[in-house]
PDB file of C-alpha atoms in Angstrom:
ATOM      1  CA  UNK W   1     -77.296  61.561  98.649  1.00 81.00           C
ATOM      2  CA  UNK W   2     -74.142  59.411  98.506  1.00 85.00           C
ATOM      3  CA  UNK W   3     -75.106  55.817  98.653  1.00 91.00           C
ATOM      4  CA  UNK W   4     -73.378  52.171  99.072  1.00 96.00           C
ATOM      5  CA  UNK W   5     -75.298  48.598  98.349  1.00 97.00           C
ATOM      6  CA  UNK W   6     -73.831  45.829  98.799  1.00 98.00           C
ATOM      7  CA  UNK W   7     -75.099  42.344  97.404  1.00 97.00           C
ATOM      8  CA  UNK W   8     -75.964  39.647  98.518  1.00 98.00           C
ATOM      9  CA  UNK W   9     -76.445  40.044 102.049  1.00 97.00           C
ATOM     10  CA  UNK W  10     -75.150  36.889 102.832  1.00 98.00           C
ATOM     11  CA  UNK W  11     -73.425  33.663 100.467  1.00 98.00           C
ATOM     12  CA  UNK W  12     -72.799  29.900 101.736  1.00 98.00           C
ATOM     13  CA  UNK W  13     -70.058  28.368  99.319  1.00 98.00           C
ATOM     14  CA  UNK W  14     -68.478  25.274  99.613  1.00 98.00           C
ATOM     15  CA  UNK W  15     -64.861  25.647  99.886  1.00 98.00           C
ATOM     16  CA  UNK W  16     -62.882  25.720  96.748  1.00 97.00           C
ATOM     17  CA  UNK W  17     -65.677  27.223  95.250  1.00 98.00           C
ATOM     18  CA  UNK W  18     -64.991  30.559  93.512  1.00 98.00           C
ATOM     19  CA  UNK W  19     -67.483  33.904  93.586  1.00 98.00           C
ATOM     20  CA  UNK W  20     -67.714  37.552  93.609  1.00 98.00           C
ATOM     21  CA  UNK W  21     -68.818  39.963  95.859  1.00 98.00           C
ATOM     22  CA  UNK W  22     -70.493  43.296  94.788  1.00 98.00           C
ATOM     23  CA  UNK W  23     -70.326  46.710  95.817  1.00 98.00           C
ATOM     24  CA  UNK W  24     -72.881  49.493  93.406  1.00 97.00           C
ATOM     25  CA  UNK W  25     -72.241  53.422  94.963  1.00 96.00           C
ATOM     26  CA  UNK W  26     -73.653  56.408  93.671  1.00 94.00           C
ATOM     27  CA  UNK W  27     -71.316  59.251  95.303  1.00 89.00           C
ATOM     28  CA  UNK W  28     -70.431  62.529  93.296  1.00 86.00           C
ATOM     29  CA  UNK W  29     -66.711  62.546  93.123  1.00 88.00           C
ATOM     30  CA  UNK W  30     -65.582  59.373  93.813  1.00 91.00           C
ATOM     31  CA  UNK W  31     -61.946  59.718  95.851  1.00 92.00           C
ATOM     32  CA  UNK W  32     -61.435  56.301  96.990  1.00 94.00           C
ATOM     33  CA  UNK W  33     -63.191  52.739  97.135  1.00 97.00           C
ATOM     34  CA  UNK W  34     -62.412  50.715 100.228  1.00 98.00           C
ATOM     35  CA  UNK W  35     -62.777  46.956 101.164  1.00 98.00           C
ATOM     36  CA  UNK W  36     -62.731  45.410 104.456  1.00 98.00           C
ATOM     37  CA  UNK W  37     -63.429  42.502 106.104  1.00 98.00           C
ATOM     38  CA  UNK W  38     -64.863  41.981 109.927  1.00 97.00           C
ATOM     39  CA  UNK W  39     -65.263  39.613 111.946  1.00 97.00           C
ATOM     40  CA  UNK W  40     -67.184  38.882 114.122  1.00 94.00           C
ATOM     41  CA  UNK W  41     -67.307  41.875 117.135  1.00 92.00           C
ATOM     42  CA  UNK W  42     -64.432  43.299 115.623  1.00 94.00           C
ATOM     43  CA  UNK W  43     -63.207  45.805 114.068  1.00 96.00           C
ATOM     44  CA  UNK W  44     -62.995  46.483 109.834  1.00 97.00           C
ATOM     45  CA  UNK W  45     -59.845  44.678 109.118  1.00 97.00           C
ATOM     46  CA  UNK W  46     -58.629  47.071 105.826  1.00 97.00           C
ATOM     47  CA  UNK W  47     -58.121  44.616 102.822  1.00 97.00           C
ATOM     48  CA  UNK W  48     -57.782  47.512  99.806  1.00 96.00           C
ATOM     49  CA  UNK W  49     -58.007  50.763  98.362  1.00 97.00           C
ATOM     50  CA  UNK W  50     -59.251  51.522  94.903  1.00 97.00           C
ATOM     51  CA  UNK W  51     -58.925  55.212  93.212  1.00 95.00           C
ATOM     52  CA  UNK W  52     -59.973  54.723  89.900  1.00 94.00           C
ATOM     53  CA  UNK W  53     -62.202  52.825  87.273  1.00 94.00           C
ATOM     54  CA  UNK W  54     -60.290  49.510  85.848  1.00 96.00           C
ATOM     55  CA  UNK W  55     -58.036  49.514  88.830  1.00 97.00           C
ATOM     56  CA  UNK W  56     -57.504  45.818  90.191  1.00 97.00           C
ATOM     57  CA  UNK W  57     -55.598  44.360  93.249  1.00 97.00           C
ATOM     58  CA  UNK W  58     -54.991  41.444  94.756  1.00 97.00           C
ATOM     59  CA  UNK W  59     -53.870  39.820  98.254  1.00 95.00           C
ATOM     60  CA  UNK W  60     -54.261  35.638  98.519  1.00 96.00           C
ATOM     61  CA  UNK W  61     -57.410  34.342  97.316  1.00 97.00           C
ATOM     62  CA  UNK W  62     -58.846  38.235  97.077  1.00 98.00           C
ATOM     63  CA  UNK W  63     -59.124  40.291  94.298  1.00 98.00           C
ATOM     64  CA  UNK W  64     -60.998  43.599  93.966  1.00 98.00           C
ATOM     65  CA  UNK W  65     -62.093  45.338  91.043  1.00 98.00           C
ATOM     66  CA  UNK W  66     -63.531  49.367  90.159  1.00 97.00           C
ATOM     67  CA  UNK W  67     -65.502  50.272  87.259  1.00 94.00           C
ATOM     68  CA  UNK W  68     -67.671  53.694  87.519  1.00 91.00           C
ATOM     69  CA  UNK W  69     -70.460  51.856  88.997  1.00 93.00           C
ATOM     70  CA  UNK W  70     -69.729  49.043  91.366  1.00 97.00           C
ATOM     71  CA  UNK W  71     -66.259  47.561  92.705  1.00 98.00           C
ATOM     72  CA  UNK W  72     -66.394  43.504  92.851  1.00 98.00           C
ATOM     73  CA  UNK W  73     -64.897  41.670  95.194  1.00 98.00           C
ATOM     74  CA  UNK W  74     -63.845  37.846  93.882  1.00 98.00           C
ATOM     75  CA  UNK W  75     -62.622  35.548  96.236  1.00 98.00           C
ATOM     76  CA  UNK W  76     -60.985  32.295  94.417  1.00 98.00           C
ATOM     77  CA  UNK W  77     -60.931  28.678  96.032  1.00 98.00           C
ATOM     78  CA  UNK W  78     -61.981  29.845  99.413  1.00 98.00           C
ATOM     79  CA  UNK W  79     -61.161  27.974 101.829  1.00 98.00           C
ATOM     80  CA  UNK W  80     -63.214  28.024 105.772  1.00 98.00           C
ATOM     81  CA  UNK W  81     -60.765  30.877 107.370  1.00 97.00           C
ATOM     82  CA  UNK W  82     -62.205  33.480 104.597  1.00 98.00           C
ATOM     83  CA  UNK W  83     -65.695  33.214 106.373  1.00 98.00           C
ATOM     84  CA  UNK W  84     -66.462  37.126 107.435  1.00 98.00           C
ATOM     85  CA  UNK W  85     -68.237  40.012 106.891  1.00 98.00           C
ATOM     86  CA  UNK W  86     -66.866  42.267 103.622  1.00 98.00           C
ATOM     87  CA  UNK W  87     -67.248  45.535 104.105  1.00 98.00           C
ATOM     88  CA  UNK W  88     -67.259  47.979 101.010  1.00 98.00           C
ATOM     89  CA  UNK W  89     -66.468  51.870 101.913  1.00 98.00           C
ATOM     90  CA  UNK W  90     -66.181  55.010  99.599  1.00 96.00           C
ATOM     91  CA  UNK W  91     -64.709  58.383 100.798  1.00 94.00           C
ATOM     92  CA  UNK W  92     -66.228  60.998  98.327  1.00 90.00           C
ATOM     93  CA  UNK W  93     -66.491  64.411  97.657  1.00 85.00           C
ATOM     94  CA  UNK W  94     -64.408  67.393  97.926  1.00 82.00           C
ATOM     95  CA  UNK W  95     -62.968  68.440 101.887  1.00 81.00           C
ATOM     96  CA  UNK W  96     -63.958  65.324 103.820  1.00 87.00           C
ATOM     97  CA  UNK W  97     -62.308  61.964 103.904  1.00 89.00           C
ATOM     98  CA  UNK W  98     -65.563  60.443 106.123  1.00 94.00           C
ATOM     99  CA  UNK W  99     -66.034  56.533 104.740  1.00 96.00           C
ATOM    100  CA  UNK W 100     -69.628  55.523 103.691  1.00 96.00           C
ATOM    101  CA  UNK W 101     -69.929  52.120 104.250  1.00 97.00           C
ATOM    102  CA  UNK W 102     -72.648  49.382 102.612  1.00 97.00           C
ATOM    103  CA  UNK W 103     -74.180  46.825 104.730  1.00 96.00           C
ATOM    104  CA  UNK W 104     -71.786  44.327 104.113  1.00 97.00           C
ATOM    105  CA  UNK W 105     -71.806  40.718 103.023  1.00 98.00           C
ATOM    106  CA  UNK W 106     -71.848  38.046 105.304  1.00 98.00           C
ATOM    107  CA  UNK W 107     -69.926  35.223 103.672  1.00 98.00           C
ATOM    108  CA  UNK W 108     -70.026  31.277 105.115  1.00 98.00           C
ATOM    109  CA  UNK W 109     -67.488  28.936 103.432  1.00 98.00           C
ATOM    110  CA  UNK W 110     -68.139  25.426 104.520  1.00 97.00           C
ATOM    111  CA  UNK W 111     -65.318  22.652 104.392  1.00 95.00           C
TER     112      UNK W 111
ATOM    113  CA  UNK B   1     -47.585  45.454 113.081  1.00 77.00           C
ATOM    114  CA  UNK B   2     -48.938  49.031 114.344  1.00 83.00           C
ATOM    115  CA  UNK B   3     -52.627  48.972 115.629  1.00 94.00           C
ATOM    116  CA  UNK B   4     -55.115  51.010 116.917  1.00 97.00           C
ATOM    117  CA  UNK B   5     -55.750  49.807 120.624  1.00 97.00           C
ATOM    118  CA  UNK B   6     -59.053  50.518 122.364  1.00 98.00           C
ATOM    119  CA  UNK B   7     -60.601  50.383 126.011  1.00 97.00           C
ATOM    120  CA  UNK B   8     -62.515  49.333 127.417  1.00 97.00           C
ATOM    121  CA  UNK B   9     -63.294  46.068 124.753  1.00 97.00           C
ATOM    122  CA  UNK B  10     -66.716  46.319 126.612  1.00 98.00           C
ATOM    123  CA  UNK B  11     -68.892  48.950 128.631  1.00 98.00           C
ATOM    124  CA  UNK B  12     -72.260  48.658 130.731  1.00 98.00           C
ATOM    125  CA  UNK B  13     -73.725  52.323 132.130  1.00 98.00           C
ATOM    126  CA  UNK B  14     -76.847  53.340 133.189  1.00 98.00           C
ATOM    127  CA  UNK B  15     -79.130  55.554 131.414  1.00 98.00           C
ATOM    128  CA  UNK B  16     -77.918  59.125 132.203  1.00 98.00           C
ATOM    129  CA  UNK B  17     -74.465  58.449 132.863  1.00 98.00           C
ATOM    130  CA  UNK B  18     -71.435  59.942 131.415  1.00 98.00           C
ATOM    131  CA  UNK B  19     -68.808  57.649 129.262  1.00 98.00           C
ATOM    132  CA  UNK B  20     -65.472  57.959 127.693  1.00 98.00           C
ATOM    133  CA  UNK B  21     -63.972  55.611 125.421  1.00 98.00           C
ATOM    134  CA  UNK B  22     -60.897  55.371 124.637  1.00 97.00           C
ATOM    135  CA  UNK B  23     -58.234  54.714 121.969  1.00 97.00           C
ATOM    136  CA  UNK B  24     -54.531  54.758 120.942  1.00 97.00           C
ATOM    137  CA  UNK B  25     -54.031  55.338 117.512  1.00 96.00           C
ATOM    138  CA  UNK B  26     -50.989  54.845 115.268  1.00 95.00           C
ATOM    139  CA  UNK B  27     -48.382  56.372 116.470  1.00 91.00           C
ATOM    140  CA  UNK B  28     -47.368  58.477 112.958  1.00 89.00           C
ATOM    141  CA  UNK B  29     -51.185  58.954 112.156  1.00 93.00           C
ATOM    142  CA  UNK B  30     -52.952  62.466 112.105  1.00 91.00           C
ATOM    143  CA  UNK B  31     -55.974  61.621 111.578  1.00 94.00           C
ATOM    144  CA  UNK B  32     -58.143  60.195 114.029  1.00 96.00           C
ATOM    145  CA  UNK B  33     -62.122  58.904 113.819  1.00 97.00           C
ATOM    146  CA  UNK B  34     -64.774  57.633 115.447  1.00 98.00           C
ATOM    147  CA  UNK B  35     -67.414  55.230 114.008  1.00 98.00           C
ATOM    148  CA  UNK B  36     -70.616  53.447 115.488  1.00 98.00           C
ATOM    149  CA  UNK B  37     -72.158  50.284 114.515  1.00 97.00           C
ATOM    150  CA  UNK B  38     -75.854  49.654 116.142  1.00 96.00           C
ATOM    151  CA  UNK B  39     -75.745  45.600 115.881  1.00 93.00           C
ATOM    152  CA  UNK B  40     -77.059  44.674 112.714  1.00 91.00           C
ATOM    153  CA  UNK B  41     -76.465  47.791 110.954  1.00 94.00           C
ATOM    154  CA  UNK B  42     -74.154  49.671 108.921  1.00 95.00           C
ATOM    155  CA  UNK B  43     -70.343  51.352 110.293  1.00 97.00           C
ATOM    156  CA  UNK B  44     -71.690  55.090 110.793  1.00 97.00           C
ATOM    157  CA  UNK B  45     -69.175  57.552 110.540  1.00 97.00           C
ATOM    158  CA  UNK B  46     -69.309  60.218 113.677  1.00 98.00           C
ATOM    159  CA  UNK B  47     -66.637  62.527 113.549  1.00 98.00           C
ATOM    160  CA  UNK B  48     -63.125  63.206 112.212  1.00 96.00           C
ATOM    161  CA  UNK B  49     -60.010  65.188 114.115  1.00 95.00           C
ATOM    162  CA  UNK B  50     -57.182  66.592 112.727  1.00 93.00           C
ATOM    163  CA  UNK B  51     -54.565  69.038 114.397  1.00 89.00           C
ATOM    164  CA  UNK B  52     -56.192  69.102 117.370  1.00 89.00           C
ATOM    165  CA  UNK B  53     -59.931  70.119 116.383  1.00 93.00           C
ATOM    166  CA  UNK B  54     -62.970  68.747 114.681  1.00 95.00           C
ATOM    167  CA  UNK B  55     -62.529  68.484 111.149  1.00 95.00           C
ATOM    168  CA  UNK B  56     -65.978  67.004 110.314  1.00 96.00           C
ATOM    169  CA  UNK B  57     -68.852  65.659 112.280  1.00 96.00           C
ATOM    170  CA  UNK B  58     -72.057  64.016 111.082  1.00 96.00           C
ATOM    171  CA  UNK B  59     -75.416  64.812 112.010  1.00 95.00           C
ATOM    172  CA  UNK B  60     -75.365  62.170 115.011  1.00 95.00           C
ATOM    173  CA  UNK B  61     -72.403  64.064 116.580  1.00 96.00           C
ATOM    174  CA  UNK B  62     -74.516  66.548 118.671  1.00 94.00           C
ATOM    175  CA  UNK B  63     -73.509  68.126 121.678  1.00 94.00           C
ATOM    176  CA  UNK B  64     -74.034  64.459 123.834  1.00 96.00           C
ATOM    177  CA  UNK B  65     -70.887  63.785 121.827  1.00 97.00           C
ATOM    178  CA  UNK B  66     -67.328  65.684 122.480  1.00 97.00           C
ATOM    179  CA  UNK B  67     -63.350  63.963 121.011  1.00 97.00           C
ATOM    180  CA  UNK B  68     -60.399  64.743 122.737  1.00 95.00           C
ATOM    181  CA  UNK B  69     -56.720  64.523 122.720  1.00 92.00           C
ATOM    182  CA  UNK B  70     -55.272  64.900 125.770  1.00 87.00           C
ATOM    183  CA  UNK B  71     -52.056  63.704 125.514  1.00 87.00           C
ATOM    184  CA  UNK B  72     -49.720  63.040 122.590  1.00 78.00           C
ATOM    185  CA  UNK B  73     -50.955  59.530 122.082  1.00 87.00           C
ATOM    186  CA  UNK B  74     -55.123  59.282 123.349  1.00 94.00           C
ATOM    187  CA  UNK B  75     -57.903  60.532 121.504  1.00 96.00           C
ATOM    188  CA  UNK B  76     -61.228  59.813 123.548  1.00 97.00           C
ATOM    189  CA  UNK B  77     -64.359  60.148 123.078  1.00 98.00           C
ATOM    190  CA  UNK B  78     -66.893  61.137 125.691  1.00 98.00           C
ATOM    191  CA  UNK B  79     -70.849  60.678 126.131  1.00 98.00           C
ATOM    192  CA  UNK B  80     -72.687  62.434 128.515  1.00 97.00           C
ATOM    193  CA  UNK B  81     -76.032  61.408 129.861  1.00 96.00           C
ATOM    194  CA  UNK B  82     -76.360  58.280 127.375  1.00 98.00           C
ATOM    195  CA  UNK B  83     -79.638  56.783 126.487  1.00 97.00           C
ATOM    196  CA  UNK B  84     -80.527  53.568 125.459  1.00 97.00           C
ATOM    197  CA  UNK B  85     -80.059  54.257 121.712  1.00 97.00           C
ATOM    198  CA  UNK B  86     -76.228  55.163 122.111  1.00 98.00           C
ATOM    199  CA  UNK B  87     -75.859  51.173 122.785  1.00 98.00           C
ATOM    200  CA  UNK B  88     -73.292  50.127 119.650  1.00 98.00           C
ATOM    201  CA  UNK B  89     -70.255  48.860 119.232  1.00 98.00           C
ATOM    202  CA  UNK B  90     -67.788  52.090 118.437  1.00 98.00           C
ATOM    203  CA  UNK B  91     -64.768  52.127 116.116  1.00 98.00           C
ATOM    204  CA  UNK B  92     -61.584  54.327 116.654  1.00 98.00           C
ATOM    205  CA  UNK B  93     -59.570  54.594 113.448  1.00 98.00           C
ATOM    206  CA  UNK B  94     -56.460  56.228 112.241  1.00 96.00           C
ATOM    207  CA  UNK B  95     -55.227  57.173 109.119  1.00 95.00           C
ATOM    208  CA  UNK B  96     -51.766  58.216 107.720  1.00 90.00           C
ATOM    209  CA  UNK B  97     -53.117  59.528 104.367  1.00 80.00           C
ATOM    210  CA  UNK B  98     -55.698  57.159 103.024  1.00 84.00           C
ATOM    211  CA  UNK B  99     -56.277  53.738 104.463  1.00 92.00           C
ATOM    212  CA  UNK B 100     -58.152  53.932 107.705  1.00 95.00           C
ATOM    213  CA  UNK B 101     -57.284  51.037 110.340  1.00 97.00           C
ATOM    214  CA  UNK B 102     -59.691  50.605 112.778  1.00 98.00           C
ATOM    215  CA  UNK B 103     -59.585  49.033 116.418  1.00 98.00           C
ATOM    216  CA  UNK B 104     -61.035  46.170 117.904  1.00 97.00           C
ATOM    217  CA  UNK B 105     -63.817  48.485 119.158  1.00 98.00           C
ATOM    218  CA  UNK B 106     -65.674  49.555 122.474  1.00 98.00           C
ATOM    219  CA  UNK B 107     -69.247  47.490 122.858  1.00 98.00           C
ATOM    220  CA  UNK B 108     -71.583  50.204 125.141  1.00 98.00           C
ATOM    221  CA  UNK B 109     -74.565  48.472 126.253  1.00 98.00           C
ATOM    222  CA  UNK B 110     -76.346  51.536 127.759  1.00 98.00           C
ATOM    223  CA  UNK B 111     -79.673  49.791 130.633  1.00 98.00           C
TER     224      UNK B 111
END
Protein backbone atom coordinates (compact mmCIF):
# COMPACT_ATOMS: atom_id res chain seq x y z
CA UNK A 1 0.00 0.00 0.00
CA UNK A 2 1.24 3.48 -0.99
CA UNK A 3 2.37 5.29 2.06
CA UNK A 4 3.51 9.01 3.20
CA UNK A 5 5.35 9.88 6.78
CA UNK A 6 6.11 12.85 7.55
CA UNK A 7 8.59 13.86 10.47
CA UNK A 8 8.50 15.47 13.06
CA UNK A 9 5.05 16.09 13.82
CA UNK A 10 5.64 19.32 15.03
CA UNK A 11 9.20 21.81 15.37
CA UNK A 12 9.51 25.17 17.56
CA UNK A 13 12.57 27.18 16.06
CA UNK A 14 13.61 30.40 16.92
CA UNK A 15 13.55 32.63 14.04
CA UNK A 16 16.60 32.83 11.94
CA UNK A 17 17.16 29.47 12.77
CA UNK A 18 17.57 27.10 9.80
CA UNK A 19 16.00 23.24 9.52
CA UNK A 20 14.59 20.66 7.35
CA UNK A 21 11.50 19.09 7.04
CA UNK A 22 11.08 15.39 5.95
CA UNK A 23 8.86 13.57 3.82
CA UNK A 24 9.79 9.20 3.49
CA UNK A 25 6.94 7.53 0.78
CA UNK A 26 6.87 4.16 -0.33
CA UNK A 27 4.51 4.36 -3.59
CA UNK A 28 5.21 2.08 -6.73
CA UNK A 29 5.71 4.47 -9.54
CA UNK A 30 6.38 7.57 -8.21
CA UNK A 31 4.71 10.44 -10.75
CA UNK A 32 4.99 13.45 -8.73
CA UNK A 33 6.04 14.71 -5.11
CA UNK A 34 4.02 17.64 -3.81
CA UNK A 35 4.54 20.22 -0.95
CA UNK A 36 2.10 22.40 0.63
CA UNK A 37 1.61 24.44 3.32
CA UNK A 38 -1.85 25.14 5.44
CA UNK A 39 -2.86 27.15 7.63
CA UNK A 40 -4.77 27.10 9.94
CA UNK A 41 -8.69 26.05 8.67
CA UNK A 42 -7.56 26.49 5.34
CA UNK A 43 -6.96 25.09 2.53
CA UNK A 44 -3.29 23.34 1.14
CA UNK A 45 -1.65 26.39 -0.18
CA UNK A 46 0.59 24.48 -3.23
CA UNK A 47 4.33 25.43 -2.60
CA UNK A 48 6.05 22.70 -5.27
CA UNK A 49 6.14 19.88 -7.46
CA UNK A 50 8.92 17.38 -7.67
CA UNK A 51 9.12 14.55 -10.60
CA UNK A 52 12.26 13.06 -10.12
CA UNK A 53 15.19 11.96 -7.74
CA UNK A 54 17.93 14.95 -7.30
CA UNK A 55 15.39 17.46 -8.42
CA UNK A 56 15.58 20.74 -6.19
CA UNK A 57 13.49 24.02 -6.10
CA UNK A 58 13.25 26.88 -4.39
CA UNK A 59 10.75 29.89 -3.53
CA UNK A 60 12.04 32.52 -0.51
CA UNK A 61 13.34 30.89 2.44
CA UNK A 62 11.96 27.26 0.97
CA UNK A 63 13.72 24.76 -0.67
CA UNK A 64 12.61 21.19 -1.46
CA UNK A 65 14.54 18.31 -2.31
CA UNK A 66 13.71 14.37 -3.99
CA UNK A 67 15.85 11.47 -3.65
CA UNK A 68 14.12 7.84 -4.19
CA UNK A 69 13.19 7.72 -0.66
CA UNK A 70 12.14 10.89 1.05
CA UNK A 71 11.78 14.63 -0.33
CA UNK A 72 13.17 17.30 2.40
CA UNK A 73 11.84 20.32 2.91
CA UNK A 74 14.59 23.12 4.33
CA UNK A 75 13.40 26.26 5.34
CA UNK A 76 16.45 28.90 5.87
CA UNK A 77 16.33 31.90 8.46
CA UNK A 78 12.68 31.58 9.12
CA UNK A 79 11.23 34.19 10.16
CA UNK A 80 7.39 34.14 12.39
CA UNK A 81 5.07 34.40 9.04
CA UNK A 82 6.51 30.77 7.92
CA UNK A 83 4.65 29.24 11.02
CA UNK A 84 2.12 26.48 9.28
CA UNK A 85 1.37 23.19 8.64
CA UNK A 86 3.66 21.48 5.56
CA UNK A 87 1.95 19.21 3.84
CA UNK A 88 3.88 16.52 1.70
CA UNK A 89 1.66 14.75 -1.22
CA UNK A 90 2.63 12.06 -3.88
CA UNK A 91 0.39 11.19 -6.92
CA UNK A 92 1.54 7.60 -7.93
CA UNK A 93 0.85 4.91 -10.05
CA UNK A 94 -0.33 4.39 -13.46
CA UNK A 95 -4.24 6.00 -14.46
CA UNK A 96 -4.94 8.08 -11.37
CA UNK A 97 -3.59 11.44 -10.42
CA UNK A 98 -5.37 11.06 -6.61
CA UNK A 99 -2.67 12.89 -4.01
CA UNK A 100 -1.65 10.82 -0.88
CA UNK A 101 -0.92 13.09 1.63
CA UNK A 102 1.37 12.56 5.11
CA UNK A 103 0.24 13.97 8.28
CA UNK A 104 1.97 17.01 7.99
CA UNK A 105 4.34 19.04 10.12
CA UNK A 106 3.24 21.57 12.29
CA UNK A 107 5.98 24.17 12.37
CA UNK A 108 6.13 27.23 15.25
CA UNK A 109 8.80 29.91 14.55
CA UNK A 110 9.06 32.19 17.49
CA UNK A 111 10.49 35.86 17.15
CA UNK B 1 -4.45 35.34 -9.05
CA UNK B 2 -7.09 32.48 -10.10
CA UNK B 3 -8.60 30.52 -7.08
CA UNK B 4 -10.79 27.95 -6.30
CA UNK B 5 -13.81 29.59 -4.36
CA UNK B 6 -15.99 27.52 -2.04
CA UNK B 7 -19.44 27.83 -0.12
CA UNK B 8 -20.52 27.74 2.24
CA UNK B 9 -16.91 28.50 4.42
CA UNK B 10 -19.04 26.70 7.15
CA UNK B 11 -22.09 24.18 7.46
CA UNK B 12 -24.23 22.86 10.54
CA UNK B 13 -27.04 19.92 9.54
CA UNK B 14 -28.69 17.54 11.41
CA UNK B 15 -28.10 13.94 11.35
CA UNK B 16 -30.06 12.63 8.30
CA UNK B 17 -30.09 15.59 6.29
CA UNK B 18 -29.04 16.11 2.81
CA UNK B 19 -25.94 18.65 1.93
CA UNK B 20 -24.30 20.11 -1.05
CA UNK B 21 -21.18 21.90 -1.08
CA UNK B 22 -20.08 23.83 -3.36
CA UNK B 23 -17.13 25.13 -5.41
CA UNK B 24 -15.85 27.20 -8.39
CA UNK B 25 -12.86 25.98 -9.77
CA UNK B 26 -10.32 27.56 -12.14
CA UNK B 27 -11.76 28.67 -14.83
CA UNK B 28 -9.23 26.74 -17.59
CA UNK B 29 -9.02 23.63 -15.21
CA UNK B 30 -10.47 20.09 -16.16
CA UNK B 31 -9.94 18.48 -13.47
CA UNK B 32 -11.87 18.83 -10.49
CA UNK B 33 -11.56 16.98 -6.74
CA UNK B 34 -12.83 16.63 -3.65
CA UNK B 35 -10.85 16.00 -0.41
CA UNK B 36 -11.84 15.57 3.39
CA UNK B 37 -9.89 16.33 6.39
CA UNK B 38 -11.50 14.86 9.84
CA UNK B 39 -9.72 17.55 12.32
CA UNK B 40 -6.58 16.22 13.30
CA UNK B 41 -6.07 13.93 10.53
CA UNK B 42 -4.69 13.51 7.22
CA UNK B 43 -6.23 15.38 3.56
CA UNK B 44 -8.23 12.16 2.26
CA UNK B 45 -8.69 12.10 -1.24
CA UNK B 46 -12.60 11.30 -2.26
CA UNK B 47 -13.10 11.48 -5.76
CA UNK B 48 -11.79 12.90 -9.06
CA UNK B 49 -14.00 14.29 -12.29
CA UNK B 50 -12.99 14.75 -15.55
CA UNK B 51 -15.20 15.42 -18.76
CA UNK B 52 -18.12 15.31 -17.03
CA UNK B 53 -17.94 11.82 -15.09
CA UNK B 54 -16.14 10.14 -12.27
CA UNK B 55 -12.75 9.41 -13.09
CA UNK B 56 -11.74 7.83 -9.73
CA UNK B 57 -13.32 7.49 -6.36
CA UNK B 58 -11.89 6.06 -3.15
CA UNK B 59 -13.36 3.62 -0.99
CA UNK B 60 -15.13 6.44 1.23
CA UNK B 61 -17.01 7.67 -1.89
CA UNK B 62 -20.07 5.32 -1.52
CA UNK B 63 -23.34 5.96 -2.72
CA UNK B 64 -24.00 8.79 0.43
CA UNK B 65 -21.60 10.64 -1.86
CA UNK B 66 -22.58 11.95 -5.60
CA UNK B 67 -20.21 15.24 -7.73
CA UNK B 68 -21.82 17.26 -10.10
CA UNK B 69 -21.37 19.84 -12.70
CA UNK B 70 -24.19 21.58 -13.45
CA UNK B 71 -23.21 24.42 -15.12
CA UNK B 72 -20.04 25.42 -16.97
CA UNK B 73 -18.37 26.77 -13.90
CA UNK B 74 -19.83 24.61 -10.40
CA UNK B 75 -18.86 21.30 -9.48
CA UNK B 76 -20.79 20.28 -6.17
CA UNK B 77 -20.77 17.82 -4.14
CA UNK B 78 -23.79 16.37 -2.40
CA UNK B 79 -24.39 14.21 0.91
CA UNK B 80 -27.42 12.63 1.60
CA UNK B 81 -28.59 11.56 5.00
CA UNK B 82 -25.15 12.58 6.78
CA UNK B 83 -24.07 11.11 10.02
CA UNK B 84 -22.00 12.32 12.55
CA UNK B 85 -18.76 10.89 11.06
CA UNK B 86 -19.11 12.96 7.70
CA UNK B 87 -18.19 16.10 10.12
CA UNK B 88 -14.67 17.43 8.29
CA UNK B 89 -13.53 20.14 6.77
CA UNK B 90 -13.78 19.35 2.71
CA UNK B 91 -11.37 20.54 0.01
CA UNK B 92 -12.40 21.36 -3.67
CA UNK B 93 -9.36 21.42 -5.94
CA UNK B 94 -8.57 21.98 -9.52
CA UNK B 95 -5.93 21.11 -11.63
CA UNK B 96 -4.71 22.22 -15.14
CA UNK B 97 -2.24 19.31 -15.60
CA UNK B 98 -0.35 18.73 -12.41
CA UNK B 99 -0.45 21.12 -9.52
CA UNK B 100 -3.68 20.85 -7.64
CA UNK B 101 -4.94 24.26 -5.93
CA UNK B 102 -7.25 23.78 -3.41
CA UNK B 103 -10.00 26.14 -1.80
CA UNK B 104 -10.43 27.59 1.39
CA UNK B 105 -12.71 24.63 2.21
CA UNK B 106 -16.35 23.82 3.52
CA UNK B 107 -16.26 22.96 7.58
CA UNK B 108 -19.60 20.38 8.00
CA UNK B 109 -20.25 19.94 11.54
CA UNK B 110 -22.96 17.22 11.18
CA UNK B 111 -25.26 17.17 15.31
Amino acid sequence: EDQVTQSPEALRLQEGESSSLNCSYTVSGLRGLFWYRQDPGKGPEFLFTLYSAGEEKEKERLKATLTKKESFLHITAPKPEDSATYLCAVQAGRNTDKLIFGTGTRLQVFP
Amino acid sequence: EPEVTQTPSHQVTQMGQEVILRCVPISNHLYFYWYRQILGQKVEFLVSFYNNEISEKSEIFDDQFSVERPDGSNFTLKIRSTKLEDSAMYFCASSGHTEAFFGQGTRLTVV
